[in-house]
Amino acid sequence: MAFNDYQNTIDYLYSRLPMFSRIGAAAIKNDLHNTHSICSFLGNPEKKFSTIHIAGTNGKGSTSHMLAAIFQKAGYTTGLYTSPHLYDFRERIKVNGEMCTQEFVTQFTHKVKPLIEKIKPSFFEITVGMAFDYFAQEKCDIAIIETGLGGRLDSTNVIQPKLSLITNIGWDHMALLGNTLEAIALEKAGIIKKQTPIVISERIQETTTVFEKKANDENAPIYFSEDFIELISFQSNEDYANFRFHQPLMHLLRQPLFEQNFSLQCDLPGKYQAKNLKGVLVACQLLADMGWKLDSTTIQYALKEIKSSTGFMGRWECLQKSPRVILDVAHNEHGIKALLDQMAHTTYDQLHIITGMVKDKDIDTVLTLLPQKASYYFTQSHLPRALSKEELALKANKLGLEGKVYTDVNIAINAALQIAQQNDLILVIGSVYLVAEVDRKLFHPKK
């Protein structure tokens, strides 16, 4: 086929390569052989720029975008690789907040087509190689690389980062990563490299020894961010959150970036971002100690404009203020608990929850956590992995969650808007892919 057209290229990638978001576990390749082959074919571009590697059950995206915003503000040419995308495939690969070009995607795919036909890689394996190639081409100083799933066998795990960061460990992808938190942590701990600092954003009892053992085996300095930074207070509105922190171990820091008590404003207003911020701040302290030009003023300014500088979406994101329409990609036990904590700090009259999930999530656990005092709108994304809206409604009804079924998330949102009063809250949650199908052009942020 001819690769002179971007849409033809994307169609080829989607149809030719196994894609996890569409078919689930069948798309996963349980080794790094293909990724090494792709990198070798490309001339090992991953060795031509510095990297920071991010893994974890929840918070990878927020953490990655925070770090990208900070390095951009510090003046570095900054690559950012994340997944999945919401609206445009090119969201996965950005430099200084700008998506890679359509021309690059087309040219890259044409270049690697013979290799694709030979080794039959997954969609994710090819996009990782594509990202590395683009970051090398754009002469990035540093790239923030987010794992897709797990860590040990994740396609991104061919890099030698300056620092690794694991956000947290929770119940997700158990069929692929293990049925205990310890087993899941062991997979995520696979990103810990020899003599490379590792930051853990959230400490939990079940996984601490797993991380400590792996770090010890690799002679890697390990830092649990909660030991270094404590949250004192939190306030937020739809647009910003104010976090006040305390550094109990400030006396151990060579050149502290912040005072012992300090405040930050962040345009990701969820309270759960406090945990991600702790990891980011400890990482920044370590990176500054290594010689990266990061300072408190740069960090403070960067965190105020993460969304505008990196194009980040879908985390307690307010699309409309009256009635409030909030999008959040929370889809597992850990994410839903964080969402509920945020809701406890939010004032509203009636609650409307629009939700759809994919089949391979722990659906019963998530539904058990959701509040019964809400009006529900059950729908589904247009993916083979999606749980049918009828089955979701049936499961929810058995747990006392009442609502109607809608064929599309936008139809469900419109139904909620017809009913909701000015001070009500409309949440769209349950799946990244559901949030991705929301038509943002229908909303009026200033309303």
Short mmCIF file of C-alpha atoms in Angstrom, two decimals:
data_model
loop_
_atom_site.label_atom_id
_atom_site.label_comp_id
_atom_site.label_asym_id
_atom_site.label_seq_id
_atom_site.Cartn_x
_atom_site.Cartn_y
_atom_site.Cartn_z
CA MET A 1 0.00 0.00 0.00
CA ALA A 2 1.06 3.60 -0.49
CA PHE A 3 2.00 5.57 2.60
CA ASN A 4 1.43 9.05 1.21
CA ASP A 5 -1.64 9.61 3.32
CA TYR A 6 -1.75 9.91 7.11
CA GLN A 7 -5.17 8.30 7.53
CA ASN A 8 -4.12 5.31 5.41
CA THR A 9 -1.09 4.97 7.67
CA ILE A 10 -3.16 5.02 10.86
CA ASP A 11 -5.62 2.54 9.37
CA TYR A 12 -2.71 0.26 8.51
CA LEU A 13 -1.27 0.46 12.04
CA TYR A 14 -4.64 -0.21 13.67
CA SER A 15 -5.55 -3.08 11.38
CA ARG A 16 -2.15 -4.73 11.01
CA LEU A 17 -0.89 -4.59 14.62
CA PRO A 18 -2.48 -6.23 17.69
CA MET A 19 -3.79 -3.40 19.87
CA PHE A 20 -4.40 -3.88 23.61
CA SER A 21 -7.08 -1.20 23.84
CA ARG A 22 -9.18 -3.11 21.32
CA ILE A 23 -8.55 -6.81 21.99
CA GLY A 24 -6.93 -6.93 25.43
CA ALA A 25 -4.38 -9.50 26.59
CA ALA A 26 -4.01 -11.13 23.16
CA ALA A 27 -2.07 -8.05 22.02
CA ILE A 28 0.62 -8.40 24.71
CA LYS A 29 4.05 -9.76 23.78
CA ASN A 30 5.71 -11.25 26.90
CA ASP A 31 9.30 -10.37 26.09
CA LEU A 32 11.41 -7.46 24.84
CA HIS A 33 12.77 -9.23 21.76
CA ASN A 34 10.66 -7.27 19.25
CA THR A 35 11.42 -3.95 20.91
CA HIS A 36 15.16 -4.64 20.80
CA SER A 37 14.81 -5.59 17.12
CA ILE A 38 12.92 -2.38 16.35
CA CYS A 39 15.43 -0.20 18.22
CA SER A 40 18.34 -1.92 16.49
CA PHE A 41 16.68 -1.43 13.08
CA LEU A 42 16.33 2.29 13.89
CA GLY A 43 19.95 2.67 15.05
CA ASN A 44 19.12 2.61 18.78
CA PRO A 45 17.59 6.10 19.05
CA GLU A 46 16.73 5.48 22.73
CA LYS A 47 20.44 5.97 23.54
CA LYS A 48 20.55 9.47 22.05
CA PHE A 49 18.69 11.36 24.82
CA SER A 50 18.26 11.18 28.59
CA THR A 51 15.12 9.59 30.04
CA ILE A 52 12.98 9.33 33.14
CA HIS A 53 10.95 6.10 33.39
CA ILE A 54 7.48 6.08 35.01
CA ALA A 55 5.45 3.01 36.08
CA GLY A 56 2.54 2.37 38.46
CA THR A 57 -1.10 1.34 38.63
CA ASN A 58 -2.55 4.86 38.76
CA GLY A 59 -1.03 8.30 38.40
CA LYS A 60 1.47 7.52 35.64
CA GLY A 61 -0.11 9.98 33.25
CA SER A 62 -0.38 12.82 35.76
CA THR A 63 3.17 12.26 37.00
CA SER A 64 4.58 12.10 33.48
CA HIS A 65 2.83 15.30 32.42
CA MET A 66 3.92 17.12 35.60
CA LEU A 67 7.56 16.22 34.96
CA ALA A 68 7.28 17.12 31.28
CA ALA A 69 5.81 20.53 32.17
CA ILE A 70 8.64 21.17 34.65
CA PHE A 71 11.43 20.27 32.22
CA GLN A 72 9.78 22.32 29.46
CA LYS A 73 9.56 25.34 31.75
CA ALA A 74 13.22 24.82 32.70
CA GLY A 75 14.11 25.27 29.02
CA TYR A 76 14.88 21.69 28.06
CA THR A 77 13.67 20.15 24.81
CA THR A 78 11.38 17.60 26.41
CA GLY A 79 9.88 14.45 24.93
CA LEU A 80 6.82 12.80 26.42
CA TYR A 81 5.60 9.29 25.62
CA THR A 82 2.28 8.20 27.15
CA SER A 83 -0.61 5.86 26.36
CA PRO A 84 -3.36 5.39 25.48
CA HIS A 85 -4.40 8.46 23.54
CA LEU A 86 -7.86 10.03 23.87
CA TYR A 87 -8.58 11.70 20.54
CA ASP A 88 -5.53 11.66 18.30
CA PHE A 89 -2.94 8.89 17.99
CA ARG A 90 -0.21 11.55 18.03
CA GLU A 91 -1.04 12.49 21.64
CA ARG A 92 1.22 9.56 22.58
CA ILE A 93 4.35 11.24 21.23
CA LYS A 94 4.99 14.90 22.07
CA VAL A 95 7.93 17.26 22.20
CA ASN A 96 7.49 20.42 24.28
CA GLY A 97 3.76 19.77 24.38
CA GLU A 98 3.36 19.51 20.60
CA MET A 99 2.25 16.25 19.03
CA CYS A 100 4.53 14.62 16.49
CA THR A 101 3.63 15.51 12.92
CA GLN A 102 1.42 13.48 10.61
CA GLU A 103 4.29 13.45 8.12
CA PHE A 104 6.61 11.83 10.67
CA VAL A 105 4.08 9.08 11.48
CA THR A 106 3.64 8.36 7.76
CA GLN A 107 7.36 8.39 6.97
CA PHE A 108 8.24 6.28 10.02
CA THR A 109 5.62 3.65 9.18
CA HIS A 110 6.83 3.47 5.58
CA LYS A 111 10.39 3.02 6.87
CA VAL A 112 9.56 0.17 9.26
CA LYS A 113 6.91 -1.60 7.15
CA PRO A 114 9.35 -4.35 6.04
CA LEU A 115 10.23 -5.01 9.69
CA ILE A 116 6.54 -5.03 10.69
CA GLU A 117 5.82 -7.68 8.08
CA LYS A 118 8.83 -9.71 9.22
CA ILE A 119 8.54 -9.73 13.05
CA LYS A 120 4.80 -8.97 13.47
CA PRO A 121 5.11 -6.65 16.48
CA SER A 122 2.29 -5.33 18.61
CA PHE A 123 0.86 -1.83 18.14
CA PHE A 124 2.52 -0.75 21.39
CA GLU A 125 5.94 -2.09 20.39
CA ILE A 126 5.89 -0.08 17.16
CA THR A 127 4.68 3.12 18.87
CA VAL A 128 7.49 2.86 21.43
CA GLY A 129 10.02 2.65 18.60
CA MET A 130 8.27 5.52 16.84
CA ALA A 131 8.55 7.68 19.96
CA PHE A 132 12.24 6.95 20.44
CA ASP A 133 12.92 7.75 16.78
CA TYR A 134 11.04 11.05 17.00
CA PHE A 135 12.74 12.15 20.23
CA ALA A 136 16.15 11.44 18.69
CA GLN A 137 15.18 13.29 15.49
CA GLU A 138 14.00 16.30 17.52
CA LYS A 139 17.23 16.25 19.57
CA CYS A 140 15.44 16.01 22.91
CA ASP A 141 17.49 16.76 26.01
CA ILE A 142 15.28 14.47 28.04
CA ALA A 143 12.17 12.35 27.52
CA ILE A 144 9.60 11.25 30.08
CA ILE A 145 8.69 7.67 29.22
CA GLU A 146 5.52 6.13 30.67
CA THR A 147 5.16 2.35 30.72
CA GLY A 148 2.10 0.88 29.09
CA LEU A 149 1.40 -2.04 31.39
CA GLY A 150 3.56 -3.52 34.14
CA GLY A 151 7.23 -2.70 33.82
CA ARG A 152 9.54 -5.72 33.68
CA LEU A 153 8.37 -6.85 30.23
CA ASP A 154 6.93 -3.52 29.08
CA SER A 155 8.26 -2.43 25.69
CA THR A 156 9.57 0.82 27.17
CA ASN A 157 11.88 -1.14 29.49
CA VAL A 158 14.82 -1.02 27.09
CA ILE A 159 15.93 2.43 28.28
CA GLN A 160 18.63 3.30 30.82
CA PRO A 161 17.00 6.23 32.64
CA LYS A 162 18.54 8.88 34.84
CA LEU A 163 15.81 8.15 37.37
CA SER A 164 12.86 5.76 37.67
CA LEU A 165 9.59 6.45 39.45
CA ILE A 166 6.78 4.10 40.48
CA THR A 167 3.61 5.93 41.45
CA ASN A 168 1.70 3.23 43.34
CA ILE A 169 0.51 -0.35 43.27
CA GLY A 170 -3.18 -1.29 43.11
CA TRP A 171 -5.55 -3.89 41.76
CA ASP A 172 -5.53 -3.72 37.97
CA HIS A 173 -4.62 -6.04 35.08
CA MET A 174 -4.38 -8.95 37.54
CA ALA A 175 -4.71 -11.54 34.76
CA LEU A 176 -1.50 -10.19 33.25
CA LEU A 177 0.48 -8.96 36.26
CA GLY A 178 -0.51 -11.27 39.13
CA ASN A 179 -3.22 -11.82 41.71
CA THR A 180 -1.45 -10.27 44.71
CA LEU A 181 -0.17 -6.75 45.28
CA GLU A 182 3.29 -8.23 45.82
CA ALA A 183 3.20 -9.94 42.41
CA ILE A 184 1.99 -6.76 40.69
CA ALA A 185 4.71 -4.76 42.48
CA LEU A 186 7.37 -7.20 41.31
CA GLU A 187 6.36 -6.58 37.69
CA LYS A 188 6.41 -2.80 38.17
CA ALA A 189 9.76 -3.05 40.00
CA GLY A 190 11.24 -4.37 36.77
CA ILE A 191 11.97 -0.77 35.75
CA ILE A 192 14.48 -0.41 38.62
CA LYS A 193 17.93 -0.30 37.01
CA LYS A 194 21.45 -0.74 38.34
CA GLN A 195 22.68 2.21 40.41
CA THR A 196 19.76 4.34 39.19
CA PRO A 197 17.67 6.23 41.78
CA ILE A 198 14.11 4.93 42.20
CA VAL A 199 11.31 7.05 43.70
CA ILE A 200 8.15 5.42 45.08
CA SER A 201 5.29 7.94 45.30
CA GLU A 202 3.06 5.94 47.62
CA ARG A 203 4.19 3.47 50.27
CA ILE A 204 1.98 0.51 51.19
CA GLN A 205 2.87 -2.32 53.52
CA GLU A 206 2.42 -5.18 51.05
CA THR A 207 4.88 -3.83 48.47
CA THR A 208 7.58 -1.98 50.41
CA THR A 209 9.82 -5.03 50.84
CA VAL A 210 9.40 -5.95 47.15
CA PHE A 211 10.76 -2.56 46.08
CA GLU A 212 13.47 -2.53 48.72
CA LYS A 213 14.74 -5.98 47.69
CA LYS A 214 14.82 -5.14 43.98
CA ALA A 215 16.57 -1.82 44.70
CA ASN A 216 19.10 -3.61 46.90
CA ASP A 217 19.71 -6.23 44.18
CA GLU A 218 20.40 -3.46 41.66
CA ASN A 219 22.36 -1.28 44.12
CA ALA A 220 19.82 1.45 43.33
CA PRO A 221 19.16 4.24 45.86
CA ILE A 222 15.46 4.08 46.82
CA TYR A 223 13.34 6.98 48.05
CA PHE A 224 9.79 6.68 49.40
CA SER A 225 8.45 10.18 48.80
CA GLU A 226 6.08 10.04 51.78
CA ASP A 227 9.14 9.96 54.06
CA PHE A 228 10.30 13.30 52.66
CA ILE A 229 7.10 15.24 51.97
CA GLU A 230 3.83 15.41 53.95
CA LEU A 231 0.56 17.05 52.90
CA ILE A 232 -0.59 19.67 55.42
CA SER A 233 -3.65 21.09 53.68
CA PHE A 234 -5.59 21.07 50.43
CA GLN A 235 -8.08 23.43 48.81
CA SER A 236 -9.50 23.37 45.30
CA ASN A 237 -12.03 24.61 42.79
CA GLU A 238 -12.79 23.37 39.28
CA ASP A 239 -9.60 24.90 37.85
CA TYR A 240 -6.85 24.77 40.47
CA ALA A 241 -5.81 23.10 43.70
CA ASN A 242 -3.63 24.58 46.42
CA PHE A 243 -1.42 22.08 48.21
CA ARG A 244 0.59 22.89 51.32
CA PHE A 245 3.45 20.55 52.12
CA HIS A 246 5.93 19.93 54.94
CA GLN A 247 9.43 18.44 54.56
CA PRO A 248 10.22 16.52 57.79
CA LEU A 249 13.62 15.36 56.54
CA MET A 250 14.72 18.67 55.09
CA HIS A 251 17.94 18.52 57.13
CA LEU A 252 19.04 15.51 55.04
CA LEU A 253 18.85 17.42 51.74
CA ARG A 254 22.02 18.96 50.32
CA GLN A 255 20.41 21.96 48.65
CA PRO A 256 16.64 21.93 49.27
CA LEU A 257 14.52 23.22 46.41
CA PHE A 258 11.80 24.37 48.84
CA GLU A 259 11.43 25.66 52.38
CA GLN A 260 10.43 23.25 55.14
CA ASN A 261 6.79 24.35 54.70
CA PHE A 262 5.78 25.39 51.20
CA SER A 263 2.71 25.76 48.98
CA LEU A 264 2.06 24.83 45.36
CA GLN A 265 -0.80 25.61 43.01
CA CYS A 266 -1.62 22.95 40.44
CA ASP A 267 -4.06 23.01 37.51
CA LEU A 268 -4.85 19.31 38.06
CA PRO A 269 -7.27 19.98 40.92
CA GLY A 270 -7.87 16.48 42.28
CA LYS A 271 -6.81 15.90 45.88
CA TYR A 272 -5.32 12.58 44.77
CA GLN A 273 -2.69 14.59 42.88
CA ALA A 274 -0.98 15.20 46.24
CA LYS A 275 0.50 11.69 46.08
CA ASN A 276 1.72 12.23 42.54
CA LEU A 277 3.17 15.62 43.46
CA LYS A 278 5.17 14.09 46.32
CA GLY A 279 6.83 11.69 43.92
CA VAL A 280 7.46 14.43 41.37
CA LEU A 281 8.97 16.78 43.95
CA VAL A 282 11.33 14.13 45.33
CA ALA A 283 12.32 13.25 41.76
CA CYS A 284 13.01 16.92 41.00
CA GLN A 285 15.17 17.24 44.13
CA LEU A 286 17.25 14.23 43.05
CA LEU A 287 17.52 15.43 39.46
CA ALA A 288 18.57 18.90 40.60
CA ASP A 289 21.26 17.26 42.72
CA MET A 290 22.45 15.50 39.53
CA GLY A 291 22.90 18.85 37.81
CA TRP A 292 19.60 19.38 35.97
CA LYS A 293 18.66 23.05 36.14
CA LEU A 294 15.48 22.82 38.19
CA ASP A 295 14.49 25.33 40.86
CA SER A 296 11.45 26.11 43.00
CA THR A 297 10.26 29.02 40.83
CA THR A 298 10.37 26.93 37.66
CA ILE A 299 8.50 24.07 39.35
CA GLN A 300 5.84 26.37 40.80
CA TYR A 301 5.13 28.05 37.45
CA ALA A 302 5.13 24.74 35.57
CA LEU A 303 2.61 23.08 37.87
CA LYS A 304 0.14 25.94 37.33
CA GLU A 305 -0.05 25.28 33.60
CA ILE A 306 0.36 21.53 33.08
CA LYS A 307 -2.72 21.26 30.88
CA SER A 308 -1.87 24.16 28.60
CA SER A 309 1.81 23.29 28.26
CA THR A 310 1.42 19.53 27.74
CA GLY A 311 -2.18 19.07 26.50
CA PHE A 312 -3.14 16.81 29.41
CA MET A 313 -6.81 15.78 29.68
CA GLY A 314 -9.17 13.54 31.60
CA ARG A 315 -8.16 13.91 35.27
CA TRP A 316 -10.91 15.65 37.26
CA GLU A 317 -11.33 17.78 34.16
CA CYS A 318 -14.16 20.30 34.21
CA LEU A 319 -15.81 20.74 30.81
CA GLN A 320 -18.69 22.91 32.02
CA LYS A 321 -19.42 24.69 35.27
CA SER A 322 -23.21 25.00 35.44
CA PRO A 323 -24.14 22.25 35.85
CA ARG A 324 -20.63 20.93 36.38
CA VAL A 325 -19.51 18.22 33.97
CA ILE A 326 -16.37 16.44 35.12
CA LEU A 327 -14.37 13.84 33.18
CA ASP A 328 -12.12 11.43 35.02
CA VAL A 329 -10.51 8.28 33.64
CA ALA A 330 -10.73 6.48 37.03
CA HIS A 331 -11.45 2.84 36.23
CA ASN A 332 -10.11 0.58 39.01
CA GLU A 333 -10.41 0.26 42.78
CA HIS A 334 -7.53 2.61 43.57
CA GLY A 335 -8.68 5.23 41.07
CA ILE A 336 -12.32 5.15 42.19
CA LYS A 337 -11.33 5.51 45.86
CA ALA A 338 -9.25 8.57 44.96
CA LEU A 339 -12.20 9.95 43.00
CA LEU A 340 -14.53 9.46 45.98
CA ASP A 341 -12.06 11.30 48.20
CA GLN A 342 -12.11 14.21 45.77
CA MET A 343 -15.93 14.19 45.73
CA ALA A 344 -15.91 14.51 49.52
CA HIS A 345 -14.26 17.91 49.00
CA THR A 346 -16.79 18.95 46.35
CA THR A 347 -20.10 20.71 46.96
CA TYR A 348 -23.08 19.79 44.77
CA ASP A 349 -26.82 19.05 45.02
CA GLN A 350 -27.57 15.95 42.95
CA LEU A 351 -25.02 13.51 41.56
CA HIS A 352 -25.28 12.06 38.04
CA ILE A 353 -22.80 9.31 37.09
CA ILE A 354 -22.27 8.30 33.47
CA THR A 355 -20.20 5.15 33.28
CA GLY A 356 -18.98 2.43 30.97
CA MET A 357 -16.22 -0.11 31.56
CA VAL A 358 -14.14 -2.69 29.73
CA LYS A 359 -14.59 -6.42 30.31
CA ASP A 360 -11.21 -7.19 31.86
CA LYS A 361 -11.51 -4.79 34.82
CA ASP A 362 -12.62 -5.71 38.35
CA ILE A 363 -16.10 -4.43 37.60
CA ASP A 364 -17.88 -5.74 40.70
CA THR A 365 -15.37 -4.09 43.03
CA VAL A 366 -15.67 -0.75 41.27
CA LEU A 367 -19.48 -0.86 41.29
CA THR A 368 -19.48 -1.76 44.99
CA LEU A 369 -17.54 1.43 45.73
CA LEU A 370 -19.85 3.78 43.81
CA PRO A 371 -22.46 5.76 45.80
CA GLN A 372 -26.06 4.53 45.72
CA LYS A 373 -27.42 8.05 46.07
CA ALA A 374 -26.83 9.00 42.44
CA SER A 375 -28.62 8.83 39.13
CA TYR A 376 -26.82 6.42 36.79
CA TYR A 377 -26.47 6.46 33.01
CA PHE A 378 -24.99 3.19 31.74
CA THR A 379 -23.25 3.20 28.39
CA GLN A 380 -20.20 1.74 26.63
CA SER A 381 -17.31 2.72 24.39
CA HIS A 382 -17.19 1.44 20.83
CA LEU A 383 -14.49 -1.19 21.36
CA PRO A 384 -14.54 -5.00 21.29
CA ARG A 385 -13.20 -4.91 24.87
CA ALA A 386 -16.13 -2.85 26.14
CA LEU A 387 -18.57 -4.46 28.56
CA SER A 388 -22.06 -4.19 27.11
CA LYS A 389 -24.14 -1.43 28.60
CA GLU A 390 -26.93 -3.94 29.37
CA GLU A 391 -24.61 -6.23 31.30
CA LEU A 392 -23.11 -3.29 33.19
CA ALA A 393 -26.59 -2.05 34.12
CA LEU A 394 -27.59 -5.54 35.29
CA LYS A 395 -24.52 -5.84 37.53
CA ALA A 396 -25.08 -2.34 38.89
CA ASN A 397 -28.79 -2.88 39.56
CA LYS A 398 -27.98 -5.92 41.71
CA LEU A 399 -25.85 -3.62 43.88
CA GLY A 400 -28.57 -0.99 44.19
CA LEU A 401 -27.30 1.41 41.52
CA GLU A 402 -30.31 2.53 39.51
CA GLY A 403 -30.33 4.11 36.09
CA LYS A 404 -31.03 3.83 32.39
CA VAL A 405 -29.05 2.47 29.46
CA TYR A 406 -27.72 4.67 26.61
CA THR A 407 -26.12 3.64 23.34
CA ASP A 408 -23.41 6.32 23.41
CA VAL A 409 -21.63 8.40 26.05
CA ASN A 410 -22.68 11.67 24.39
CA ILE A 411 -26.33 10.64 24.35
CA ALA A 412 -25.98 9.79 28.05
CA ILE A 413 -24.40 13.17 28.79
CA ASN A 414 -27.17 14.96 26.91
CA ALA A 415 -29.77 13.04 28.92
CA ALA A 416 -28.08 14.06 32.17
CA LEU A 417 -27.90 17.70 31.07
CA GLN A 418 -31.65 17.68 30.36
CA ILE A 419 -32.32 16.64 33.96
CA ALA A 420 -29.52 18.27 35.94
CA GLN A 421 -30.02 21.54 37.81
CA GLN A 422 -27.45 24.34 38.03
CA ASN A 423 -25.73 23.06 41.16
CA ASP A 424 -25.68 19.38 40.20
CA LEU A 425 -22.56 17.37 39.38
CA ILE A 426 -22.27 15.16 36.29
CA LEU A 427 -19.38 12.68 36.32
CA VAL A 428 -18.13 10.67 33.34
CA ILE A 429 -15.98 7.81 34.67
CA GLY A 430 -15.07 4.15 34.32
CA SER A 431 -12.81 3.94 31.28
CA VAL A 432 -10.18 5.91 29.40
CA TYR A 433 -11.90 4.83 26.21
CA LEU A 434 -15.29 6.12 27.37
CA VAL A 435 -13.79 9.53 28.18
CA ALA A 436 -12.11 9.48 24.77
CA GLU A 437 -15.49 9.34 23.05
CA VAL A 438 -16.84 12.46 24.76
CA ASP A 439 -17.46 15.21 22.20
CA ARG A 440 -15.87 18.22 23.87
CA LYS A 441 -17.22 20.64 21.29
CA LEU A 442 -20.65 20.33 22.91
CA PHE A 443 -19.54 22.06 26.10
CA HIS A 444 -19.19 25.61 27.25
CA PRO A 445 -16.44 25.91 29.93
CA LYS A 446 -17.45 29.44 30.95
CA LYS A 447 -21.11 28.63 31.32
#
